[in-house]
Phi, psi and omega in degrees: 000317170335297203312301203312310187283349171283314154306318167295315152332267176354271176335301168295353187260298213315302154338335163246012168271327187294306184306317194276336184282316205066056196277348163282326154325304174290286183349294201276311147357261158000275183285006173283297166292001178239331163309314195257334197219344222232317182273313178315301137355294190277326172318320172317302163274343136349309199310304193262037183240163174324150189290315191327327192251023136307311191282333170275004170268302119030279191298313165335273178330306179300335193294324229247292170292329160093010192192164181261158139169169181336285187314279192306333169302334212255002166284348162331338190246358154310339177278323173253025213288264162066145201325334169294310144321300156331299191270336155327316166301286185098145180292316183291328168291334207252329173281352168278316173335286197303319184289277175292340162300342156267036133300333165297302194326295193304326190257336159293358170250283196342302177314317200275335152335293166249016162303302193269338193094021201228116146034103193286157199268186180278152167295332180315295219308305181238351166333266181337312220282328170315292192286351188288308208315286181324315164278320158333295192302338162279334152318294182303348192271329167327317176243011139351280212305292161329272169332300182291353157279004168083332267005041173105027185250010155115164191294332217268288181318304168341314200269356180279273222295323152338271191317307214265311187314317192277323140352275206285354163265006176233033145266342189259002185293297208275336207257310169318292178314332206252345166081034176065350165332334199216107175318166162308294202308312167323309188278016199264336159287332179273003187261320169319279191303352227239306160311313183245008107006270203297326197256340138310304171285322168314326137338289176284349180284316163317332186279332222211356159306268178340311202282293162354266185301351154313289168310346186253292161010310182275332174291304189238021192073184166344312163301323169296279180348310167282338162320286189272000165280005190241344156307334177302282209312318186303285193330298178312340201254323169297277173338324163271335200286276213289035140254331153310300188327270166322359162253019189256327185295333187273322188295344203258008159260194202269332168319308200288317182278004191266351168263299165323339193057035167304326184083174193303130179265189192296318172308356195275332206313141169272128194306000000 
């Protein structure tokens, strides 16, 4: 009876964590700011890197979505990009890119923000860390492709290297965004959880993607299709909020800081 009422416990908190994070609201935020601001930003930068690694971000990227169809066709000209991009852009477009693109950054720290409860920080403060966030994030998606071939040591070691990667970026996510606010060991749950989410869901997005976007294609042209990658994007995004969410909730019992070596929290404290 203990287990039982300690699950319902468990359970209502997790539940007004989810109400108070507001997570389909952020989600869609989210995949709304990486859409709009976040994939142009790469393309952008796309424009001016070498071709090898145009082409391993291009494959990376299909690895992550997981499917073909109009929209995910047009990462194709990351592959051709080459001095006719470049000046298509232009140095002053790839810094408006860049400029807009921390608006994801901005609504991805807000999330980890009230994830946690805490206060938003001075810009002074995460300004540098938005643009640091970025070029990580673009690194990791470069080498996404590699990692799910293991770098060629087979798909099953992939999804290991998946896994431990997307982990450890997004525990350095939340310790970064948060302005240091939050020690590490705390954050290791929404990042566990968050990781393998993330690397589940992307995975299974293979099954059942592809077909999606065939159909909406056939239905509504090229527009169904940015329809249904940015439902993709949404889903995705639910997945990273409420895992982050849920894991502030899981750091704060007491087995978890007691694995963590966190110490006692505040309700434990003796009067």
């Amino acid at each position: 009876m203990a287990i039982v009422d300690a699950a319902r416990s468990f359970a209502a908190r997790v539940a007004r964590q989810l109400v108070r994070v507001t997570v389909l609201d952020m989600a869609t935020r989210l995949a709304a700011q990486a859409f709009l601001a976040a994939l142009p930003m790469l393309i952008a930068v796309a424009s001016f890197c070498p071709t090898p690694v145009r082409h391993e971000m291009r494959r990376s990227l299909h690895t992550l979505v997981g499917a073909d169809g109009a929209v995910v066709a047009q990462l194709d000209t990351l592959t051709d990009g080459g001095d006719a991009a470049l000046h298509s852009w232009g140095a002053v477009g790839v810094l408006v890119a860049l400029v807009s693109a921390t608006s994801f950054t901005r609504a991805l720290q807000r999330m980890c923000e009230r994830s946690w409860e805490l206060p938003r920080s001075g810009v002074r403060y995460v300004a540098w860390r938005w643009a640091v966030w970025l070029m990580v994030w673009i690194v990791m998606l470069v080498l996404q492709g590699s990692l799910h071939r293991a770098f060629g040591a087979g798909a099953a070691l992939g999804v290991v290297l998946q896994l431990a990667d997307t982990v450890l970026m997004w525990w350095w996510t939340q310790h970064l965004l948060l302005a240091g606010r939050v020690p590490w060991p705390p954050l290791l749950p929404g990042a566990l959880l968050t990781g393998a989410g993330v690397v589940a869901y992307c995975s299974a997005s293979a099954l059942w993607l592809p077909r999606a976007l065939r159909m909406s294609e056939q239905r509504y042209g090229a527009l169904g299709s940015v329809f249904t990658l940015l439902s993709w994007l949404i889903v995705f995004f639910t997945v990273v909020v409420g895992g982050v969410a849920i894991g502030r909730v899981l750091a704060q019992e007491e087995l978890v800081r007691r694995w963590l070596g966190a110490g006692p929290g505040p309700g434990d404290a003796s009067p």
